Short mmCIF file of C-alpha atoms in Angstrom, two decimals:
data_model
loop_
_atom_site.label_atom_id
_atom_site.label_comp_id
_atom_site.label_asym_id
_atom_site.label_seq_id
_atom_site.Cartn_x
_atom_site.Cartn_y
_atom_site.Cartn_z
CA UNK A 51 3.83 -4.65 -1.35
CA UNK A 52 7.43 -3.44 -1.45
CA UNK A 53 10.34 -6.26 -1.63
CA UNK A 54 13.74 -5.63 -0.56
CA UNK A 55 16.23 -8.33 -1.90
CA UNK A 56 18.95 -9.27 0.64
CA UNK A 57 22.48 -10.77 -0.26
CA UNK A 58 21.72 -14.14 0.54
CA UNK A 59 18.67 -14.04 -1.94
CA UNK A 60 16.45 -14.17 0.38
CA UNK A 61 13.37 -11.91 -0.31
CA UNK A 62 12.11 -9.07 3.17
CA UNK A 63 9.24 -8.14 3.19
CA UNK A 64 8.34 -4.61 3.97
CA UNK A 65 4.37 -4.62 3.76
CA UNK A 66 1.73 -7.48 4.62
CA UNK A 67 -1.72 -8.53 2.61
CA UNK A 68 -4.48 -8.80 4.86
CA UNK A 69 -6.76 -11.53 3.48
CA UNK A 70 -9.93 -10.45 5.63
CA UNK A 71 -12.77 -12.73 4.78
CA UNK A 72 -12.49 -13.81 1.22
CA UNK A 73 -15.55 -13.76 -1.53
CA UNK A 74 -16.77 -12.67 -4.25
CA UNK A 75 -17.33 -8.26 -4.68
CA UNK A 76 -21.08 -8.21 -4.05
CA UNK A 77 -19.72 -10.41 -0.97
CA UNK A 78 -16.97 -7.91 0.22
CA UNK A 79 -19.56 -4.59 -0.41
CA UNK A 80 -22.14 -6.26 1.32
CA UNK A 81 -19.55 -6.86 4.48
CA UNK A 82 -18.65 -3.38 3.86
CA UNK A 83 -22.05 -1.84 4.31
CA UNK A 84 -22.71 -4.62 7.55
CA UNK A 85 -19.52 -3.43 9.34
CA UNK A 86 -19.96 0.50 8.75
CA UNK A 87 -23.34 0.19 10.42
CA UNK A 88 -22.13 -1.78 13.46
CA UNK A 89 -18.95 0.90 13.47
CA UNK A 90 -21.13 3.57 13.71
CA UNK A 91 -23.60 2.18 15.92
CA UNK A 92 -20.72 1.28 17.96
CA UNK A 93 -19.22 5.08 18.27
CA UNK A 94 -22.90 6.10 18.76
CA UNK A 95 -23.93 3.67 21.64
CA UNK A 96 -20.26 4.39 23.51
CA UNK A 97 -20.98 8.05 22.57
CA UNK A 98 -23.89 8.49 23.85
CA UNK A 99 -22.53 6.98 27.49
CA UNK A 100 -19.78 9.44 27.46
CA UNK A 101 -21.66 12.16 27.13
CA UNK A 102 -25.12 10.95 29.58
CA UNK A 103 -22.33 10.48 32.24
CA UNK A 104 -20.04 13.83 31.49
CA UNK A 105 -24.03 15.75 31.70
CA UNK A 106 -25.88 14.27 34.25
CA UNK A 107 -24.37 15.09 37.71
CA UNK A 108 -26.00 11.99 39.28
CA UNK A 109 -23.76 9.62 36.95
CA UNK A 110 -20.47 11.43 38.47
CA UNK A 111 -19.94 8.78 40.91
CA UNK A 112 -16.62 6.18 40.86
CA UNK A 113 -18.81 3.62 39.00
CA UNK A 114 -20.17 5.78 36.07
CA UNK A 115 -17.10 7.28 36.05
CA UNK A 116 -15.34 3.93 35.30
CA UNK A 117 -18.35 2.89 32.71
CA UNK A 118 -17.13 6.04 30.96
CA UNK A 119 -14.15 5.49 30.25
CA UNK A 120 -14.53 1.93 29.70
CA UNK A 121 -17.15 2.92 26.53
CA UNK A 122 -13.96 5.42 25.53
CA UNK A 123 -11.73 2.69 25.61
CA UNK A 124 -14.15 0.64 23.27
CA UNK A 125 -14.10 3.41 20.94
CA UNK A 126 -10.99 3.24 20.39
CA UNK A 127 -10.92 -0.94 20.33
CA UNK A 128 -12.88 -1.04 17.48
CA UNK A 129 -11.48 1.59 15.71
CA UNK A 130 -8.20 0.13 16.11
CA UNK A 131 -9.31 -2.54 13.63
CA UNK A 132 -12.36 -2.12 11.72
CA UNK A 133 -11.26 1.18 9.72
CA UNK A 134 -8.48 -0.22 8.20
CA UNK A 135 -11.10 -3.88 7.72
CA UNK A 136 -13.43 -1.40 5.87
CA UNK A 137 -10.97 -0.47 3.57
CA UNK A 138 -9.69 -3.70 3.02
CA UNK A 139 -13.00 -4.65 1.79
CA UNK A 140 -13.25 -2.14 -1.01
CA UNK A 141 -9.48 -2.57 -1.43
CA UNK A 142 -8.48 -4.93 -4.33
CA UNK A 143 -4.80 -5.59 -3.13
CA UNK A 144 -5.90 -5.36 0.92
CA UNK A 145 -2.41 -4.32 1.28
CA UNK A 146 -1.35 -2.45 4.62
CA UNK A 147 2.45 -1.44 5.58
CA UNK A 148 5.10 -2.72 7.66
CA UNK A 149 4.74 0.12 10.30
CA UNK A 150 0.39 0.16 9.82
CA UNK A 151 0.61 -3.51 10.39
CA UNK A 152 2.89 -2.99 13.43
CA UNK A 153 0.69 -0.21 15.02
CA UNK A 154 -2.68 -1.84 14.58
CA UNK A 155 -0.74 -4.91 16.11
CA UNK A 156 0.45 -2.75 19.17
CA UNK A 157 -2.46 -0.87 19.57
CA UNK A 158 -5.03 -3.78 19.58
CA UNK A 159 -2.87 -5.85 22.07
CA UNK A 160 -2.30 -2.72 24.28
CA UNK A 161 -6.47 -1.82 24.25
CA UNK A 162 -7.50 -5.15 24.88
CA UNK A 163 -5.05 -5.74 27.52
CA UNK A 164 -6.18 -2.17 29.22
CA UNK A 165 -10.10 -3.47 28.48
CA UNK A 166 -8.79 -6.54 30.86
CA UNK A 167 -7.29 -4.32 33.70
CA UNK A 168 -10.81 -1.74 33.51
CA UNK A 169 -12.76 -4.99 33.71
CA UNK A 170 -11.18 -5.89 37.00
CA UNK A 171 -11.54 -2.56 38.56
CA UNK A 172 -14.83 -2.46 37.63
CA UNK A 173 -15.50 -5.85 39.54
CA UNK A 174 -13.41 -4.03 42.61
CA UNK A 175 -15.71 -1.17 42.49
CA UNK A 176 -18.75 -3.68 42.74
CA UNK A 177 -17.12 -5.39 45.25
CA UNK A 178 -16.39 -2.66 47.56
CA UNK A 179 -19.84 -0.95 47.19
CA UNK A 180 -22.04 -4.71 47.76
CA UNK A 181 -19.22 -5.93 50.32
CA UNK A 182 -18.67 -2.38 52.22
CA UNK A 183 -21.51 -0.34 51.64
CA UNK A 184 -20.96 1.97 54.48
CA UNK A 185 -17.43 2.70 54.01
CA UNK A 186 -17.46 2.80 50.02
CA UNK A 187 -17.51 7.28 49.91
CA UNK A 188 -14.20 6.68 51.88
CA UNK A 189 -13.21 3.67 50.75
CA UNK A 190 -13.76 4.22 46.39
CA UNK A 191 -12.65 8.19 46.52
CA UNK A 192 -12.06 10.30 43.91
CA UNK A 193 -8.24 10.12 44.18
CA UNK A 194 -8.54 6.17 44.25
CA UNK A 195 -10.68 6.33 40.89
CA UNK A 196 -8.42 8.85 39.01
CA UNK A 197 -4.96 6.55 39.97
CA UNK A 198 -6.94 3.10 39.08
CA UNK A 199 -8.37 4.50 35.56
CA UNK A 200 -4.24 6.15 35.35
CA UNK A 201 -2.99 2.66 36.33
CA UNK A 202 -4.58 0.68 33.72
CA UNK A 203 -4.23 2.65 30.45
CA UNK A 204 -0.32 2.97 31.50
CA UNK A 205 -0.23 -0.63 32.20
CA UNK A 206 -2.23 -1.50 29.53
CA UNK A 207 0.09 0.37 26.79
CA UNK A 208 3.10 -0.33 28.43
CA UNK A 209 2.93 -4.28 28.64
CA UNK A 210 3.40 -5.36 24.92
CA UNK A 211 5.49 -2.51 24.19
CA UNK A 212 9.19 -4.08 24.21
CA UNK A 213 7.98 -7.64 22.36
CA UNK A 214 6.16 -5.61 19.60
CA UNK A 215 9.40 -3.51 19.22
CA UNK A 216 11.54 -6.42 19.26
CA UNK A 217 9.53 -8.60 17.39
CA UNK A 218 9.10 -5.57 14.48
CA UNK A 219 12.79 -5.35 14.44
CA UNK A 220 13.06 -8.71 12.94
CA UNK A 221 13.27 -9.94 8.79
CA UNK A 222 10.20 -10.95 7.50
CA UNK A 223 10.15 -13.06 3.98
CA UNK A 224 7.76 -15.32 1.84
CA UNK A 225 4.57 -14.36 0.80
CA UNK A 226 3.33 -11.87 3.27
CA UNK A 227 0.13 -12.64 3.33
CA UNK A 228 -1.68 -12.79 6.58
CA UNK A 229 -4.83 -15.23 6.65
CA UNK A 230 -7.11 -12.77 9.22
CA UNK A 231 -8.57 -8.99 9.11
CA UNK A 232 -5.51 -7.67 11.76
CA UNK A 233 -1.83 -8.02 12.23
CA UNK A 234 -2.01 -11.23 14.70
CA UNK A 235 1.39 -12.24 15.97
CA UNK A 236 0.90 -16.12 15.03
CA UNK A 237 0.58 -15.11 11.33
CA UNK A 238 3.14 -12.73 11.63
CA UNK A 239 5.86 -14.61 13.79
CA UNK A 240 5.08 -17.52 10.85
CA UNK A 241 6.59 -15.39 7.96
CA UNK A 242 9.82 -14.23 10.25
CA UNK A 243 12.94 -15.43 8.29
CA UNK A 244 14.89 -16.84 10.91
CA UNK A 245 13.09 -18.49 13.88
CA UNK A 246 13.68 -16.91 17.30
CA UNK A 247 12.70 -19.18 20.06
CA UNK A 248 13.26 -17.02 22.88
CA UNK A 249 11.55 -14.00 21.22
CA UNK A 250 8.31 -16.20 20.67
CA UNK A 251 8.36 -17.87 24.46
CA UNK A 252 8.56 -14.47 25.77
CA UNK A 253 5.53 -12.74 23.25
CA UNK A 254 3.61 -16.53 24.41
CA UNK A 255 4.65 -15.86 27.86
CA UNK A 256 3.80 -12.29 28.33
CA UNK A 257 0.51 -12.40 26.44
CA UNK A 258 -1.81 -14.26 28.45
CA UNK A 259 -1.06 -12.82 31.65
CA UNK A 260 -3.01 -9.35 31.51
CA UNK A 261 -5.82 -11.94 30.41
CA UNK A 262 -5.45 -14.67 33.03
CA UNK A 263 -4.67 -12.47 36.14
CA UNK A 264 -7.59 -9.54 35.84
CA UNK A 265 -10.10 -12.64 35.14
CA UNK A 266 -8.83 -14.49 38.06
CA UNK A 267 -9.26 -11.35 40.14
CA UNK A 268 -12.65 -10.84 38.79
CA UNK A 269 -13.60 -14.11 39.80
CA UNK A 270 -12.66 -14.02 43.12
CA UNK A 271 -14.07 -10.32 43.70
CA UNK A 272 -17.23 -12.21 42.63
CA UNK A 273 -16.97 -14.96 44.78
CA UNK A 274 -16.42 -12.65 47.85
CA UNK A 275 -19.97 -10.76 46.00
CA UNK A 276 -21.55 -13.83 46.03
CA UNK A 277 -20.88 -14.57 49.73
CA UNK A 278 -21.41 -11.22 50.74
CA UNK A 279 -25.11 -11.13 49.05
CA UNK A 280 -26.25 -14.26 50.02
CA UNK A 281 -26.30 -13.45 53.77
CA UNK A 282 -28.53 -10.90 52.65
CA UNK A 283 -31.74 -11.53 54.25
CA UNK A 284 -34.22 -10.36 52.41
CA UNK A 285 -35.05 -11.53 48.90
CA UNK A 286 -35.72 -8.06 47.75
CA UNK A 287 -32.32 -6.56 49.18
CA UNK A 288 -30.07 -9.93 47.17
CA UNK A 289 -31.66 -8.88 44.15
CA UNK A 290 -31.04 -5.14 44.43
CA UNK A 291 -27.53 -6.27 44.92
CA UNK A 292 -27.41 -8.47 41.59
CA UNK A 293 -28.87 -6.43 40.04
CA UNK A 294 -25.61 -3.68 41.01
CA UNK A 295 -23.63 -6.63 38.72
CA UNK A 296 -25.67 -8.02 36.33
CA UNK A 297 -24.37 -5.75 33.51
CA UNK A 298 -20.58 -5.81 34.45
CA UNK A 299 -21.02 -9.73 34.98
CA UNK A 300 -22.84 -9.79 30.73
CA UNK A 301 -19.97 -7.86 29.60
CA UNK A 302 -17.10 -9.85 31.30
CA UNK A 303 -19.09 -13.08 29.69
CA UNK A 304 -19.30 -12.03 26.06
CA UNK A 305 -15.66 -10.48 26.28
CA UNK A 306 -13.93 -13.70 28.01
CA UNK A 307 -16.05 -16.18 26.98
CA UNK A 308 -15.16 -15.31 23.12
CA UNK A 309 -11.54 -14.94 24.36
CA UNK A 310 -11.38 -18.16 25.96
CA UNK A 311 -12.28 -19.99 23.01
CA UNK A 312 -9.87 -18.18 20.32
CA UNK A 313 -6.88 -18.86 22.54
CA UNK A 314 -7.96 -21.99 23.75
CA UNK A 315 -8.99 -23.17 19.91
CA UNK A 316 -6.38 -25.09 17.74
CA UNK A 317 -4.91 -22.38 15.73
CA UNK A 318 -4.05 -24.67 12.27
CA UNK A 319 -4.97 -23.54 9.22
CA UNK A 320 -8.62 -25.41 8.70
CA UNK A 321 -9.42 -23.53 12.11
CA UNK A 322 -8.54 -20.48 10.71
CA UNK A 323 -11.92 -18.89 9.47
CA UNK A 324 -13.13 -20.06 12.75
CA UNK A 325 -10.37 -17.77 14.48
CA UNK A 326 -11.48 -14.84 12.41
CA UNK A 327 -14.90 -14.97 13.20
CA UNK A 328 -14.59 -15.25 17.12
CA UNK A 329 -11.84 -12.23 17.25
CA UNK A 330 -14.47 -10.17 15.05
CA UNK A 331 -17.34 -10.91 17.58
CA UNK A 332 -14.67 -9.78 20.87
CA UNK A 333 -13.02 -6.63 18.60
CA UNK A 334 -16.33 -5.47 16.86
CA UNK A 335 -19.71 -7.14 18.03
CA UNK A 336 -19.07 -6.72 21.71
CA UNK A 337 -18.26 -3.03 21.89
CA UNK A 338 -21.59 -3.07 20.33
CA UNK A 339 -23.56 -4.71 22.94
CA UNK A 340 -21.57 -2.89 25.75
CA UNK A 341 -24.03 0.14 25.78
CA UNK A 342 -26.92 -1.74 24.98
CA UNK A 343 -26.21 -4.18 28.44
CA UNK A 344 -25.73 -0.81 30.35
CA UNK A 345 -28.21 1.01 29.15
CA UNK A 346 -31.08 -1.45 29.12
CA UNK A 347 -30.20 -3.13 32.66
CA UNK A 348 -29.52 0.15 34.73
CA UNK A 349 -32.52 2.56 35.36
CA UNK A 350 -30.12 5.70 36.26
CA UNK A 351 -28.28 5.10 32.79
CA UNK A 352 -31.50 5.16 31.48
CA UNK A 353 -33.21 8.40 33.06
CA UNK A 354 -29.73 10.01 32.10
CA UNK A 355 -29.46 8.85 28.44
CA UNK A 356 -33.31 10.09 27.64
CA UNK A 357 -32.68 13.23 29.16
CA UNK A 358 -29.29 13.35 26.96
CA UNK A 359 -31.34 12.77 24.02
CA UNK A 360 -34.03 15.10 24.82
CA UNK A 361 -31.89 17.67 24.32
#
């Protein structure tokens, strides 16, 4: 890690130590060989989505369309972190640089944000085709698809832009080591030289809101669902329509549920293993299960993905 000295003595810090998860080498190959798997099962499962929905002509309808992209964007998600966790772990200084700290940092944020905004429109999608079922074709066109899948990767990469520049303009000093296997912006704001208030109300500010506001939109697309399904009157026909949800619904459970508790956790330092564990299960474990949920709980996935594989 490269130190700059300043004239007031003070020591700048141009490169960060990731801690990761701490133990012994056996420890840190055996998390190596763990994590490869699940990376690779990961890029497989999303993969294999990609393509079932890019071959079979069936799947090229507004809602595979969406679960497409959505297993490209978790591609990327877990790529934005575990490559550089993999090396850490067969690193023995698990040092990364001021500007591959910074880009991991924006490009996490920016993903998981855009995972937020894809979530919604995938409950909006659900909505439309349970609550209008005859005017969906006009309703969920083409057009409407291409500018809502447009809309959130913009929006997505766009929101934390101006606080990550701002905040990597700033001095950073002490130790520069960061107790987690990313560039989080507690750890990071924590070894700034001079406080800035203002810069950390607005990153605090800003943050939670592509969280907060595509959850509460979910939720009320859901409760609109809800209403819509149970006026149903036969059993058969409410269960068809659950059924339409039940693997968005699994997915927007493991993703916000794990959310939920790391922001609404105590972050002090006895918490902080605690912290690391619940961001690895939302960054790494659930892009996992994404293709697992969809594949096992939606018959036309399935039809398409054995034919894929038949190949």
């Amino acid at each position: 890690m490269k130190i700059s000295n300043t004239p007031n003595t003070s020591s700048t810090i141009t490169g960060f130590i990731l801690l990761g998860f701490p133990c012994p080498r056996e420890g840190q190959i055996l998390l190596f060989g763990l994590f490869s798997a699940v990376y690779l099962l990961t890029l497989i499962g999303n993969g294999s989505i990609i393509c079932a929905v890019c071959w079979d002509q069936r799947l090229h309808t507004p809602m595979y369309i969406l679960l497409a992209n959505f297993s490209f964007l978790e591609i990327w998600y877990v790529t934005s972190t575990v490559p550089n966790m993999l090396a850490n772990f067969l690193s023995e200084n698990k040092l990364i640089s001021f500007s591959g700290c910074f880009l991991q940092f924006y490009f996490f944020f920016s993903l998981g944000s855009t995972e937020c905004f894809f979530l919604a429109i995938m409950a909006f999608d659900r909505y439309l085709a349970i609550c209008w079922p005859l005017h969906y074709p006009t309703l969920m066109t083409g057009r409407l698809c291409a500018n809502l899948v447009i809309s959130c990767w913009v929006l997505g990469f766009l929101w934390f832009l101006i606080p990550i520049i701002i905040i990597s303009q700033m001095s950073f000093c002490g130790s520069g080591i960061i107790d987690h296997f990313l560039c989080d912006p507690g750890p990071l704001l924590a070894l700034t030289c001079e406080k800035a208030p203002v810069i950390e109300l607005v990153f605090s500010t800003l943050s939670p809101v592509p969280l907060i506001v595509p959850f509460l939109f979910i939720m009320g697309s859901y409760a609109l669902v809800l209403r819509a399904v149970l006026k149903v009157p036969s059993a058969a026909g409410r269960k068809k329509a659950f059924s339409t949800c039940g693997s968005h619904l699994a997915v927007v459970s493991l993703f916000y549920g794990s959310v939920l508790v790391m922001y609404g956790s105590p972050t002090s330092e006895h918490e902080a293993g605690m912290q690391k564990m619940v961001t690895l299960f939302y960054s790494a474990v659930t892009p996992l299960l994404n293709p697992v949920i969809y594949s096992l709980r939606n018959k036309d996935m399935k039809k398409a993905l054995q034919k894929f594989l038949r190949l």
